[in-house]
mmCIF file of C-alpha atoms in Angstrom:
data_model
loop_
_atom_site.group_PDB
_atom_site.id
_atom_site.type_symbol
_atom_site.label_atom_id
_atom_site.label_comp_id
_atom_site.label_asym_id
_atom_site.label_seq_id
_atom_site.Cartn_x
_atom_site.Cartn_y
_atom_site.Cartn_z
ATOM 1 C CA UNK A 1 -57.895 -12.643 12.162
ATOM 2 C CA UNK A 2 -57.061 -9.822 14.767
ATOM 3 C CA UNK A 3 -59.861 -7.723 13.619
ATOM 4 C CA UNK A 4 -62.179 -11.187 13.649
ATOM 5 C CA UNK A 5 -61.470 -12.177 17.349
ATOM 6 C CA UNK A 6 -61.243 -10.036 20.627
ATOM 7 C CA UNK A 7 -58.481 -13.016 21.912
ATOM 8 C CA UNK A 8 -55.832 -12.752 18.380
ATOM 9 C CA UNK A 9 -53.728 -10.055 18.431
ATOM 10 C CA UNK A 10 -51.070 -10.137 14.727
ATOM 11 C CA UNK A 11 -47.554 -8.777 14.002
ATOM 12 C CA UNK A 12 -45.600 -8.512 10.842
ATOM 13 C CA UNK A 13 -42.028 -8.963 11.886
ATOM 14 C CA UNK A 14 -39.309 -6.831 9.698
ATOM 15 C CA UNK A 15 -37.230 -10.136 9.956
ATOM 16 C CA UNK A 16 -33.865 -7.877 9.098
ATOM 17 C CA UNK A 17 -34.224 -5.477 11.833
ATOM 18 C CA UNK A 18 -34.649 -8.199 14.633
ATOM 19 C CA UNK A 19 -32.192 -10.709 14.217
ATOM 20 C CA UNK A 20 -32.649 -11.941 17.692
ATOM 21 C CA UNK A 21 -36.071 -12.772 17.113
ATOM 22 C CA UNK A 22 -34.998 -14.238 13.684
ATOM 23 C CA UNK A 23 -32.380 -16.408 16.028
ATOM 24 C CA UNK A 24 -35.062 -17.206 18.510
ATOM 25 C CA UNK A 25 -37.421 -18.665 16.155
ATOM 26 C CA UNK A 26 -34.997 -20.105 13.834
ATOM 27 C CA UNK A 27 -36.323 -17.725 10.536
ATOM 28 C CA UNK A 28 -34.386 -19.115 7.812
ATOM 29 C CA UNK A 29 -37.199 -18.113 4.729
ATOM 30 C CA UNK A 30 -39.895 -15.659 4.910
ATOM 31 C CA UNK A 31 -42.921 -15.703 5.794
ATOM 32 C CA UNK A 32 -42.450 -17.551 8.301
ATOM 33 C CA UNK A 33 -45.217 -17.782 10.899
ATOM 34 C CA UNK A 34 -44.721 -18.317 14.861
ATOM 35 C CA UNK A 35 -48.013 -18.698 16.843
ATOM 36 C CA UNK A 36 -47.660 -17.927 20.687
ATOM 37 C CA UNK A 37 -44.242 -18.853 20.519
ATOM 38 C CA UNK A 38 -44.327 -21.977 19.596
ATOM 39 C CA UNK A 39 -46.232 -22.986 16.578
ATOM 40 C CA UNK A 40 -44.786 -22.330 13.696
ATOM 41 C CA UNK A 41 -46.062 -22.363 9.754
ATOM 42 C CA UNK A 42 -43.821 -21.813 6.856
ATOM 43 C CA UNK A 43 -44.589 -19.626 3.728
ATOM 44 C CA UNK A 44 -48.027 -18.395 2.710
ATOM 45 C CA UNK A 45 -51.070 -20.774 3.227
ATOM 46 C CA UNK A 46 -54.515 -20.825 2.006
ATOM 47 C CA UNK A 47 -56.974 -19.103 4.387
ATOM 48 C CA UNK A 48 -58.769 -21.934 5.301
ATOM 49 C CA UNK A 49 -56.038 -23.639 6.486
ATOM 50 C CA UNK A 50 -54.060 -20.813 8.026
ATOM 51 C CA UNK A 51 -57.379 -20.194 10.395
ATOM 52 C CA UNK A 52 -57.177 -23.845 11.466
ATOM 53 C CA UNK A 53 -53.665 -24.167 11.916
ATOM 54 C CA UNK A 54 -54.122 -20.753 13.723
ATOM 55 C CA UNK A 55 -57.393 -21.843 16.140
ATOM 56 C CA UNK A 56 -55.862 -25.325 16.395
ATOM 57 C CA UNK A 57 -52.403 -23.996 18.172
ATOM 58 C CA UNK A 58 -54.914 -23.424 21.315
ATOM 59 C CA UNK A 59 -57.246 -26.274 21.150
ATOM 60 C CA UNK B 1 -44.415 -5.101 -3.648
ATOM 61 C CA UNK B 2 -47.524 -6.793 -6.038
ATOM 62 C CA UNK B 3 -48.999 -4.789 -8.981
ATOM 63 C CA UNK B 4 -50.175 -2.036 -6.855
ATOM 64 C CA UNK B 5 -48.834 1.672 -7.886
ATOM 65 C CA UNK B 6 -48.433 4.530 -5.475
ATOM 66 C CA UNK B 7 -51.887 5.744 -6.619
ATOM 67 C CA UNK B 8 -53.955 2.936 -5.744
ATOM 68 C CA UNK B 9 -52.545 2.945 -2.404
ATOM 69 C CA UNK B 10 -53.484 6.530 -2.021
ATOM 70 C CA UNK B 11 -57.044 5.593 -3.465
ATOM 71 C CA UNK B 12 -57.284 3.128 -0.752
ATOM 72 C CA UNK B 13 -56.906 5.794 2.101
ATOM 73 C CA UNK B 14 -58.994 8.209 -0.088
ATOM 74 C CA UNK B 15 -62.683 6.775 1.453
ATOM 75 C CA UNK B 16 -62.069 5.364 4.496
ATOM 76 C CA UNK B 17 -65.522 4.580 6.254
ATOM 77 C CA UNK B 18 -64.477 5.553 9.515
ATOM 78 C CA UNK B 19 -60.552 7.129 11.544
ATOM 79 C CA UNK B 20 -57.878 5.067 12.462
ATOM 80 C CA UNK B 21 -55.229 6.059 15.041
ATOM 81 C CA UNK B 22 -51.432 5.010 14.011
ATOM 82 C CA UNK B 23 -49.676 4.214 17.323
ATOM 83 C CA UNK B 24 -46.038 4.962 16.778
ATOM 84 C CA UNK B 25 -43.705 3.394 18.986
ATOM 85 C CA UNK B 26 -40.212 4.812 19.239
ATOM 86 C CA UNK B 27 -36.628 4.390 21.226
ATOM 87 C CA UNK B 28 -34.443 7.642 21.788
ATOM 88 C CA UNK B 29 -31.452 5.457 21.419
ATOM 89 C CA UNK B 30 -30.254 2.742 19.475
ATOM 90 C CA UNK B 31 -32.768 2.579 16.594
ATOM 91 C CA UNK B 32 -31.569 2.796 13.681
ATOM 92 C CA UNK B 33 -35.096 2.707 12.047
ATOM 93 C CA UNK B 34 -37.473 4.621 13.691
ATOM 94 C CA UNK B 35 -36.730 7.540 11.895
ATOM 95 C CA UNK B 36 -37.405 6.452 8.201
ATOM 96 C CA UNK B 37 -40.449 4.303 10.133
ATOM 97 C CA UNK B 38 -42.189 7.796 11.287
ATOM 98 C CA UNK B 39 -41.557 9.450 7.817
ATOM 99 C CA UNK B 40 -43.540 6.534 6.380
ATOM 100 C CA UNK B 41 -45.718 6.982 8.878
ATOM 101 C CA UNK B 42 -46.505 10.186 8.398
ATOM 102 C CA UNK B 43 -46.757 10.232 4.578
ATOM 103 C CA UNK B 44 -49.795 7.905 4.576
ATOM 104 C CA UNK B 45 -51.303 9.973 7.573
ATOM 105 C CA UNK B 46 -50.649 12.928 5.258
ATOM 106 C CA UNK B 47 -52.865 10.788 2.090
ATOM 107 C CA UNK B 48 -56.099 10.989 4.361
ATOM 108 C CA UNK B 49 -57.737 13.197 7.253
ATOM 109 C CA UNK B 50 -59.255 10.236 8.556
ATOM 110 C CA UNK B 51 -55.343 8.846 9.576
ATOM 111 C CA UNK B 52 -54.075 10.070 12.395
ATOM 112 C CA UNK B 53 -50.179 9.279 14.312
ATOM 113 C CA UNK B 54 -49.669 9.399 17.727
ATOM 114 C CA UNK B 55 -46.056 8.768 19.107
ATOM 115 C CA UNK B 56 -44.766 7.186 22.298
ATOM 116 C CA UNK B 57 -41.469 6.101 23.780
ATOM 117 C CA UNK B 58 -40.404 2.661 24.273
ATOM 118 C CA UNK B 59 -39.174 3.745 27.531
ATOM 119 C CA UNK B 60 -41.038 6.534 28.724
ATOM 120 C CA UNK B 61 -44.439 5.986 28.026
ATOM 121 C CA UNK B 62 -44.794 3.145 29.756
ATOM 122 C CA UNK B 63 -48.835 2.890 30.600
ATOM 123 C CA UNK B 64 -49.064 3.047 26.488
ATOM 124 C CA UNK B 65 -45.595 -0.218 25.790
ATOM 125 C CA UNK B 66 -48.219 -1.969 28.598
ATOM 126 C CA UNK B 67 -51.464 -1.513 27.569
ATOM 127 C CA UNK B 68 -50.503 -2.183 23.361
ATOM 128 C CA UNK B 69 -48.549 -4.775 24.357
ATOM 129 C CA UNK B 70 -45.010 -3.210 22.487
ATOM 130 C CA UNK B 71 -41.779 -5.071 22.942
ATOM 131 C CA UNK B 72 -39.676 -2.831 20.493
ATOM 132 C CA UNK B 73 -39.478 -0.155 18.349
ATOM 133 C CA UNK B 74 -40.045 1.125 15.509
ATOM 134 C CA UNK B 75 -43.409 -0.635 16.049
ATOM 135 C CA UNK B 76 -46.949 0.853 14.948
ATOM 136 C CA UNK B 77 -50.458 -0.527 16.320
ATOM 137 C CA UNK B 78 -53.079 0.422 13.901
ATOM 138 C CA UNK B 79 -56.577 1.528 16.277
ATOM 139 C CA UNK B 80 -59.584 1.937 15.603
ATOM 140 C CA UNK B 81 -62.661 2.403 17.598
ATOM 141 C CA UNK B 82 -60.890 -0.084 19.755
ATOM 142 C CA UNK B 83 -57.484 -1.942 19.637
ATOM 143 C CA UNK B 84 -57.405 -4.563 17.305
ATOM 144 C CA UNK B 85 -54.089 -6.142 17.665
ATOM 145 C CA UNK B 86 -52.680 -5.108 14.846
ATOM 146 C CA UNK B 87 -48.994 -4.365 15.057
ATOM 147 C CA UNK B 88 -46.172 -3.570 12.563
ATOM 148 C CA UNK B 89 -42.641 -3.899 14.158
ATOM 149 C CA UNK B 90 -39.537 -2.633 12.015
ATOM 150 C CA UNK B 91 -39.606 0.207 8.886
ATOM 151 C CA UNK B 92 -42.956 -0.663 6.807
ATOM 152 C CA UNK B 93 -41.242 -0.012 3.544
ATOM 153 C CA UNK B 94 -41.985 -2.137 0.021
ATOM 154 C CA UNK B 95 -44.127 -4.784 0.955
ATOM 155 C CA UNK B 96 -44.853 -3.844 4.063
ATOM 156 C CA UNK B 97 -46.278 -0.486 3.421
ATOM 157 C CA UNK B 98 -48.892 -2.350 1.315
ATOM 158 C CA UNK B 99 -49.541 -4.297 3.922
ATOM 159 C CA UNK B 100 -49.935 -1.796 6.478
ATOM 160 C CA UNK B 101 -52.068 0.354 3.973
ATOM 161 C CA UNK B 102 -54.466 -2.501 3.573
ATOM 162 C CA UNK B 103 -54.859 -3.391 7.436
ATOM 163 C CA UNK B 104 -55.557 0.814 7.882
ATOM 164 C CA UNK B 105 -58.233 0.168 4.758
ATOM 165 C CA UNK B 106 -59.367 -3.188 6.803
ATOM 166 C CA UNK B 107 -59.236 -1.445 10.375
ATOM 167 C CA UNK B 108 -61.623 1.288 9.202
ATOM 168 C CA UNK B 109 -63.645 -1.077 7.502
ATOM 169 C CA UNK B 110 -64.356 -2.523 10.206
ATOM 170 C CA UNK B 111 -64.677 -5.779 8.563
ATOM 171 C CA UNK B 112 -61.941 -8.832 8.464
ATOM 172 C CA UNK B 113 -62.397 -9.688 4.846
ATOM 173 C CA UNK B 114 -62.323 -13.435 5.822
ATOM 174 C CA UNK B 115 -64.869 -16.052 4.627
ATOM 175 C CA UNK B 116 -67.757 -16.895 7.281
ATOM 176 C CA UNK B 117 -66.181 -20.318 7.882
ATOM 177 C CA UNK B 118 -62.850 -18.838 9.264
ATOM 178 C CA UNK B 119 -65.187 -16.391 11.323
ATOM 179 C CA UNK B 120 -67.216 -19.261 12.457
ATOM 180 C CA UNK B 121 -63.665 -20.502 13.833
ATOM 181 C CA UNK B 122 -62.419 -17.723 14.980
ATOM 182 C CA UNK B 123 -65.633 -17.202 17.622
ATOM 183 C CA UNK B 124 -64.762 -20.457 19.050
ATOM 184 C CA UNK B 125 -61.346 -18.968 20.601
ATOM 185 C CA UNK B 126 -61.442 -18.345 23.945
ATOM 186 C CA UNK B 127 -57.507 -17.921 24.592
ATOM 187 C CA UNK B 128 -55.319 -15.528 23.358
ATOM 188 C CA UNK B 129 -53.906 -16.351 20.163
ATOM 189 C CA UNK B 130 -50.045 -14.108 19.386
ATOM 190 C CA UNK B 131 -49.164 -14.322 15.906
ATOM 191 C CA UNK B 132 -46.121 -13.451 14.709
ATOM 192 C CA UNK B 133 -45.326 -12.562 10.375
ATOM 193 C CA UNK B 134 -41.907 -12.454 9.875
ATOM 194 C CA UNK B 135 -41.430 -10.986 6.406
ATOM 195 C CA UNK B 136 -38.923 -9.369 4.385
ATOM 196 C CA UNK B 137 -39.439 -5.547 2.716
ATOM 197 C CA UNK B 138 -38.913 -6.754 -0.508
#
């Protein structure tokens, strides 16, 4: 999606090295998904619904 | 890690289409990872001339942390012509080395992979999206 869209920048998280962020965003199972902060998508998703869910968080 | 071996990740770096630059954020102090992250780092740079590393400090170089957007290290953006927002943060060992391996194949690519419907979406955004993974190595 980063490589799609100028505006989507996309991080993988090494959830064991940054336990605050794991703290901050409440990561109790992996993959866990945050968009800007706040939207949030557990385990893996279908790409059709992962772009909506992902284009939807700014709608 | 999926069914990949170690030599169809090296075939995946063998034709790249066009370079990529491997941003590698470090910290002097207090990182316990960055080492074994810039070892990885370098090993797939060493699988293809078209793979290139260039290393910054967290602290020092701080036009680079600005203008990639870094918040920590070990982190590496993956470039290519331009930025594309790709970032790894932490050691990409197990399944993130795949991972990383395939946005590198991706990056040079130049092409997303994704179906025209989710690119059809994805030209509608007008606002910067963050996503964050968090995953596991194993």
């Amino acid at each position: 999606m980063a490589l799609a869209s100028p505006h989507v920048t996309a991080a993988a998280v090494a959830a064991v090295e940054y336990p605050d962020l794991v703290r901050q965003y409440r990561v109790t199972g992996v993959p866990k998904t945050v968009i800007n902060g706040r939207v949030e998508i557990l385990g893996a998703v279908p790409e059709a619904a992962f772009v909506s869910q992902v284009v939807e968080s700014v709608a | 890690m999926d069914a990949r071996t170690p030599a169809d990740l090296e075939a995946a770096l063998a034709d790249l289409a066009a370079p990529v630059k491997l941003l590698f954020f470090t910290r002097t102090f207090g990182c316990d990872t960055c080492g074994s992250a810039r070892r990885i780092v370098d090993s797939i740079a060493s699988l293809s001339d078209r793979v290139t590393v260039e290393e910054f400090n967290l602290v020092l170089d701080k036009d680079e942390v600005r203008d990639y957007g870094i918040r920590r290290a070990p982190a590496i953006a993956v470039v290519g012509e331009a930025d594309t927002g790709i970032r790894f943060y932490g050691a990409p060992d197990g399944h993130e080395l795949v991972s990383l391996i395939d946005a590198i194949a991706l990056v040079a690519s130049r092409d997303s992979g994704l179906s025209g419907e989710s690119r059809a979406r994805l030209a509608e955004v007008e606002q910067p999206i963050d996503i964050q993974v968090f995953v596991t190595p194993t």
